[in-house]
Amino acid sequence: GQTQKMNLFQSITSALDNALAKDPTAVVFGEDVAFGGVFRCTVGLRDKYGKDRVFNTPLCEQGIVGFGIGVAVAGATAIAEIQFADYIFPAFDQIVNEAAKYRYRSGDLFNCGNLTIRAPWGCVGHGALYHSQSPEAFFAHCPGIKIVIPRSPLQAKGLLLSCIEDKNPCIFFEPKILYRAAVEQVPVEPYNIPLSQAEVLQTGSDVTLVAWGTQVHVIKEVAAMAQEKLGVSCEVIDLRTILPWDTDTVCKSVVKTGRLLISHEAPLTGGFASEISSTVQ
Amino acid sequence: MRKMLLAVLSRVLQGPAAAAGRTASRVMVASRNYADFATEATFEIKKCDLHRLEEGPSTTVVMTREEGLHYYKTMQTIRRMELKSDQLYKQKIIRGFCHLYDGQEACCVGLEVAIKPTDHVITAYRAHGFTYARGVPVREILAELTGRKGGCVKGKGGSMHMYTKNFYGGNGIVGAQVPLGAGIALACKYFGKNEVCLTLYGDGAANQGQIFETYNMAALWKLPCIFICENNRYGMGTSVERAAASTDYYKRGDFIPGLRASTTPAFFEGGWKWGDGPILMELQTYRYHGHSMSDPGISYRTREEIQEVRSKSDPITLLKDRMVNNNLASIEELKEIDVAVRKEIEEAAQFATTDPEPPLEELGNHIYSNEPPFEVRGPNQWIRYKSVS
């Protein structure tokens, strides 16, 4: 359908716009989202949908997520924003102990599948300790939630809409360095990109390169450089969903090439690469 | 029932501080005939709002000339230092995040005067003023902002993580420093050295859960912890009315006695006498800059409001007026202090821009405290940094 040039934060706004339009129970909340958000992801939504659907919360991450779980359990679609992924830790208990296990412990009587948590993620150059973290590995250890990380505006909108519609609580990390930097033609109408499916961006025969988020662009460049300088043909895979991750695509690719290289921003020890590499082995 | 003797909360300064035993500070001014000036002046100040306290600080305060000059110089230094940081940031010599304190100087100066250097202070990220008040020279603060090895944390902390003796920062995560403050207070009580811990946080942080957990612990164990909420009316971009069900932050401690002072022109000090347990103080203040350097500060408040506070409630201006009107100092004398302060800041900025950055070998240091140094992987597996501690 009709497309428009959008950068990452605009594609997020478009996704939220679609979600709020389609689902009358959807609400967007978080710190400072009303005026548009610190990264402008929610610009215009309050004016369009009203202050009872797009509203600010006080400064309390544990409260935001706990409150979001409640909203979701009661049947409305909750889209919570944590201002930076670095601040998600006060909410860690709520996510891991409450959200992730709700359906299981209530024997499917209740669930908070309507919950989606969005957070800016990853390094941005000047973020230092508390504006640059990539905490996907902490959450990967928790069954019951889904973790999704897009690499571009086109991917982001489709994946976010899938997360919102998915019947499980989802955490959607948005690479903050790409908010302005990544620009693409994105459809204005809603569309979905399936979760738990990795995407092979480039086929190759010598080595498999896996990454997610911002690093996908880095390994694409690496693949080009490897081809040019070393004559090595690389297969480039964007994992997209961290949990549950697409083991089939990655393993099939490694069977073909025989070599695997995973690149991520998070710290090395216990980072998600260790999970992927041990599974592949 | 709490038996607490509180310090005087003064509109300008100082109270009957018989118990304090502070030493007066000296201010370098050109020698002149002091016979013209009064040695001290008495001021009437506004009564504090009280919560679970029978009486608040006295409404009559006395300030000596020397104390006035000291406060003026300290506040002016912090003000100029913050404005210099603003300038350096815009020149991209300071990178990253920078949260400026101008407009709120009265808080840190007044608090520092009230406590002893052996007392402890912990605050959040808007910490440059406190860092200076706790004794770090301006050049080390600016060098830390520019990330040089002459900085107070060797260039590794930056704007939000400045520390010195008995000053525990400088903390980035909102509200996380409050339980730490209670812990420091517990250690004070445990060691029996009669020290207190000032635990500061802002109006935004006041809604964090861990603050209330800390109130409970501090009151239960009667910790010598003074909670101070610096209410500058905006938590980043959200005004207090839109963030808090109760904006009477001094009452939020519920079972903890509290008081509220309008501190923009105010300092307070005193010899605290501990009856039992913690106390909560709310300081009403204002910041001229936005939340950080990337916030223009006008999308959630009007320029007129900022201008109004600047013209009516600026702490430095108010202090100057009171000193001059009560014949504690002359305008020329204060101007000379201004000149001296500017010079100090310029020299500090010069140092901060020319000092070398910490060497790359130090990148991996101080991750752990360990006996043999170990290796840390750098951005790729062929770069290793040695981690020494």
PDB file of N, CA and C in Angstrom, chain A residues 32 38 56 58-61 83 86-87 90 126-127 129-131 268, chain B residues 96-97 160-161 172-174 204-205 207-208 236-238 242-243 377:
ATOM      1  N   ASP A  32       6.727  10.499  30.589  1.00  0.00           N
ATOM      2  CA  ASP A  32       6.829  11.566  29.587  1.00  0.00           C
ATOM      3  C   ASP A  32       6.306  11.202  28.218  1.00  0.00           C
ATOM      4  N   VAL A  38      10.683  11.126  25.219  1.00  0.00           N
ATOM      5  CA  VAL A  38      12.028  11.695  25.121  1.00  0.00           C
ATOM      6  C   VAL A  38      12.682  11.372  23.786  1.00  0.00           C
ATOM      7  N   ASN A  56       0.843   9.899  31.066  1.00  0.00           N
ATOM      8  CA  ASN A  56       2.118   9.800  31.771  1.00  0.00           C
ATOM      9  C   ASN A  56       1.959   9.033  33.062  1.00  0.00           C
ATOM     10  N   PRO A  58       4.020   8.412  36.863  1.00  0.00           N
ATOM     11  CA  PRO A  58       5.112   8.963  37.669  1.00  0.00           C
ATOM     12  C   PRO A  58       6.370   8.129  37.464  1.00  0.00           C
ATOM     13  N   LEU A  59       7.416   8.537  38.135  1.00  0.00           N
ATOM     14  CA  LEU A  59       8.707   7.946  37.916  1.00  0.00           C
ATOM     15  C   LEU A  59       8.835   6.667  38.741  1.00  0.00           C
ATOM     16  N   CYS A  60       8.356   5.549  38.208  1.00  0.00           N
ATOM     17  CA  CYS A  60       8.381   4.327  39.005  1.00  0.00           C
ATOM     18  C   CYS A  60       8.252   3.128  38.087  1.00  0.00           C
ATOM     19  N   GLU A  61       9.367   2.564  37.677  1.00  0.00           N
ATOM     20  CA  GLU A  61       9.351   1.493  36.680  1.00  0.00           C
ATOM     21  C   GLU A  61       8.616   0.258  37.176  1.00  0.00           C
ATOM     22  N   GLN A  83      11.606   4.196  30.010  1.00  0.00           N
ATOM     23  CA  GLN A  83      12.309   5.258  29.311  1.00  0.00           C
ATOM     24  C   GLN A  83      13.660   4.858  28.726  1.00  0.00           C
ATOM     25  N   ASP A  86      18.013   0.587  30.498  1.00  0.00           N
ATOM     26  CA  ASP A  86      18.840   0.556  31.704  1.00  0.00           C
ATOM     27  C   ASP A  86      17.997   0.671  32.966  1.00  0.00           C
ATOM     28  N   TYR A  87      16.784   1.220  32.821  1.00  0.00           N
ATOM     29  CA  TYR A  87      15.950   1.452  34.001  1.00  0.00           C
ATOM     30  C   TYR A  87      14.937   0.342  34.204  1.00  0.00           C
ATOM     31  N   PRO A  90      14.244  -2.131  38.108  1.00  0.00           N
ATOM     32  CA  PRO A  90      13.252  -2.169  39.194  1.00  0.00           C
ATOM     33  C   PRO A  90      12.021  -2.970  38.805  1.00  0.00           C
ATOM     34  N   HIS A 126      27.144   8.258  23.560  1.00  0.00           N
ATOM     35  CA  HIS A 126      27.426   9.115  24.714  1.00  0.00           C
ATOM     36  C   HIS A 126      26.617   8.686  25.924  1.00  0.00           C
ATOM     37  N   GLY A 127      26.140   7.464  25.868  1.00  0.00           N
ATOM     38  CA  GLY A 127      25.227   7.045  26.919  1.00  0.00           C
ATOM     39  C   GLY A 127      25.894   6.605  28.198  1.00  0.00           C
ATOM     40  N   LEU A 129      27.228   4.521  31.329  1.00  0.00           N
ATOM     41  CA  LEU A 129      26.747   3.354  32.073  1.00  0.00           C
ATOM     42  C   LEU A 129      25.248   3.135  31.992  1.00  0.00           C
ATOM     43  N   TYR A 130      24.489   4.218  32.013  1.00  0.00           N
ATOM     44  CA  TYR A 130      23.057   4.046  32.258  1.00  0.00           C
ATOM     45  C   TYR A 130      22.145   4.490  31.129  1.00  0.00           C
ATOM     46  N   HIS A 131      22.702   4.689  29.957  1.00  0.00           N
ATOM     47  CA  HIS A 131      21.816   4.968  28.828  1.00  0.00           C
ATOM     48  C   HIS A 131      22.215   4.127  27.640  1.00  0.00           C
ATOM     49  N   LEU A 268      30.073  -9.896  27.219  1.00  0.00           N
ATOM     50  CA  LEU A 268      30.376 -11.196  26.628  1.00  0.00           C
ATOM     51  C   LEU A 268      29.881 -12.373  27.459  1.00  0.00           C
TER      52      LEU A 268
ATOM     53  N   GLY B  96      28.344  13.629  26.463  1.00  0.00           N
ATOM     54  CA  GLY B  96      27.566  12.751  27.321  1.00  0.00           C
ATOM     55  C   GLY B  96      26.430  13.515  27.960  1.00  0.00           C
ATOM     56  N   PHE B  97      26.169  13.241  29.202  1.00  0.00           N
ATOM     57  CA  PHE B  97      25.060  13.873  29.875  1.00  0.00           C
ATOM     58  C   PHE B  97      25.560  14.862  30.902  1.00  0.00           C
ATOM     59  N   MET B 160      27.800  12.554  36.141  1.00  0.00           N
ATOM     60  CA  MET B 160      26.878  11.972  37.116  1.00  0.00           C
ATOM     61  C   MET B 160      27.565  11.188  38.205  1.00  0.00           C
ATOM     62  N   HIS B 161      28.831  10.948  38.078  1.00  0.00           N
ATOM     63  CA  HIS B 161      29.484  10.073  39.051  1.00  0.00           C
ATOM     64  C   HIS B 161      30.710  10.759  39.611  1.00  0.00           C
ATOM     65  N   GLY B 172      23.362   7.742  38.992  1.00  0.00           N
ATOM     66  CA  GLY B 172      22.553   7.922  37.798  1.00  0.00           C
ATOM     67  C   GLY B 172      21.129   7.412  37.913  1.00  0.00           C
ATOM     68  N   ILE B 173      20.932   6.302  38.590  1.00  0.00           N
ATOM     69  CA  ILE B 173      19.602   5.701  38.611  1.00  0.00           C
ATOM     70  C   ILE B 173      18.747   6.424  39.641  1.00  0.00           C
ATOM     71  N   VAL B 174      17.613   6.911  39.185  1.00  0.00           N
ATOM     72  CA  VAL B 174      16.777   7.761  40.027  1.00  0.00           C
ATOM     73  C   VAL B 174      16.260   7.004  41.240  1.00  0.00           C
ATOM     74  N   GLY B 204      10.948  14.052  41.358  1.00  0.00           N
ATOM     75  CA  GLY B 204      10.621  12.915  40.494  1.00  0.00           C
ATOM     76  C   GLY B 204      10.885  11.601  41.207  1.00  0.00           C
ATOM     77  N   ALA B 205      12.023  11.539  41.878  1.00  0.00           N
ATOM     78  CA  ALA B 205      12.397  10.306  42.568  1.00  0.00           C
ATOM     79  C   ALA B 205      11.480  10.015  43.731  1.00  0.00           C
ATOM     80  N   ASN B 207       8.604   9.516  43.942  1.00  0.00           N
ATOM     81  CA  ASN B 207       7.560   8.532  43.686  1.00  0.00           C
ATOM     82  C   ASN B 207       8.094   7.133  43.465  1.00  0.00           C
ATOM     83  N   GLN B 208       9.376   6.941  43.655  1.00  0.00           N
ATOM     84  CA  GLN B 208       9.965   5.615  43.482  1.00  0.00           C
ATOM     85  C   GLN B 208       9.679   4.758  44.713  1.00  0.00           C
ATOM     86  N   MET B 236      12.213  16.008  35.442  1.00  0.00           N
ATOM     87  CA  MET B 236      12.592  16.112  34.033  1.00  0.00           C
ATOM     88  C   MET B 236      11.604  17.025  33.330  1.00  0.00           C
ATOM     89  N   GLY B 237      10.548  16.485  32.702  1.00  0.00           N
ATOM     90  CA  GLY B 237       9.616  17.376  32.030  1.00  0.00           C
ATOM     91  C   GLY B 237       8.219  17.357  32.629  1.00  0.00           C
ATOM     92  N   THR B 238       8.072  16.626  33.730  1.00  0.00           N
ATOM     93  CA  THR B 238       6.734  16.465  34.296  1.00  0.00           C
ATOM     94  C   THR B 238       6.608  17.304  35.554  1.00  0.00           C
ATOM     95  N   ARG B 242       1.454  16.781  38.095  1.00  0.00           N
ATOM     96  CA  ARG B 242       1.083  15.699  37.197  1.00  0.00           C
ATOM     97  C   ARG B 242       1.753  14.391  37.568  1.00  0.00           C
ATOM     98  N   ALA B 243       2.648  14.429  38.534  1.00  0.00           N
ATOM     99  CA  ALA B 243       3.373  13.197  38.865  1.00  0.00           C
ATOM    100  C   ALA B 243       3.007  12.642  40.223  1.00  0.00           C
ATOM    101  N   ARG B 377      38.379  -8.278  27.888  1.00  0.00           N
ATOM    102  CA  ARG B 377      38.277  -8.216  26.442  1.00  0.00           C
ATOM    103  C   ARG B 377      37.811  -6.836  26.011  1.00  0.00           C
TER     104      ARG B 377
END
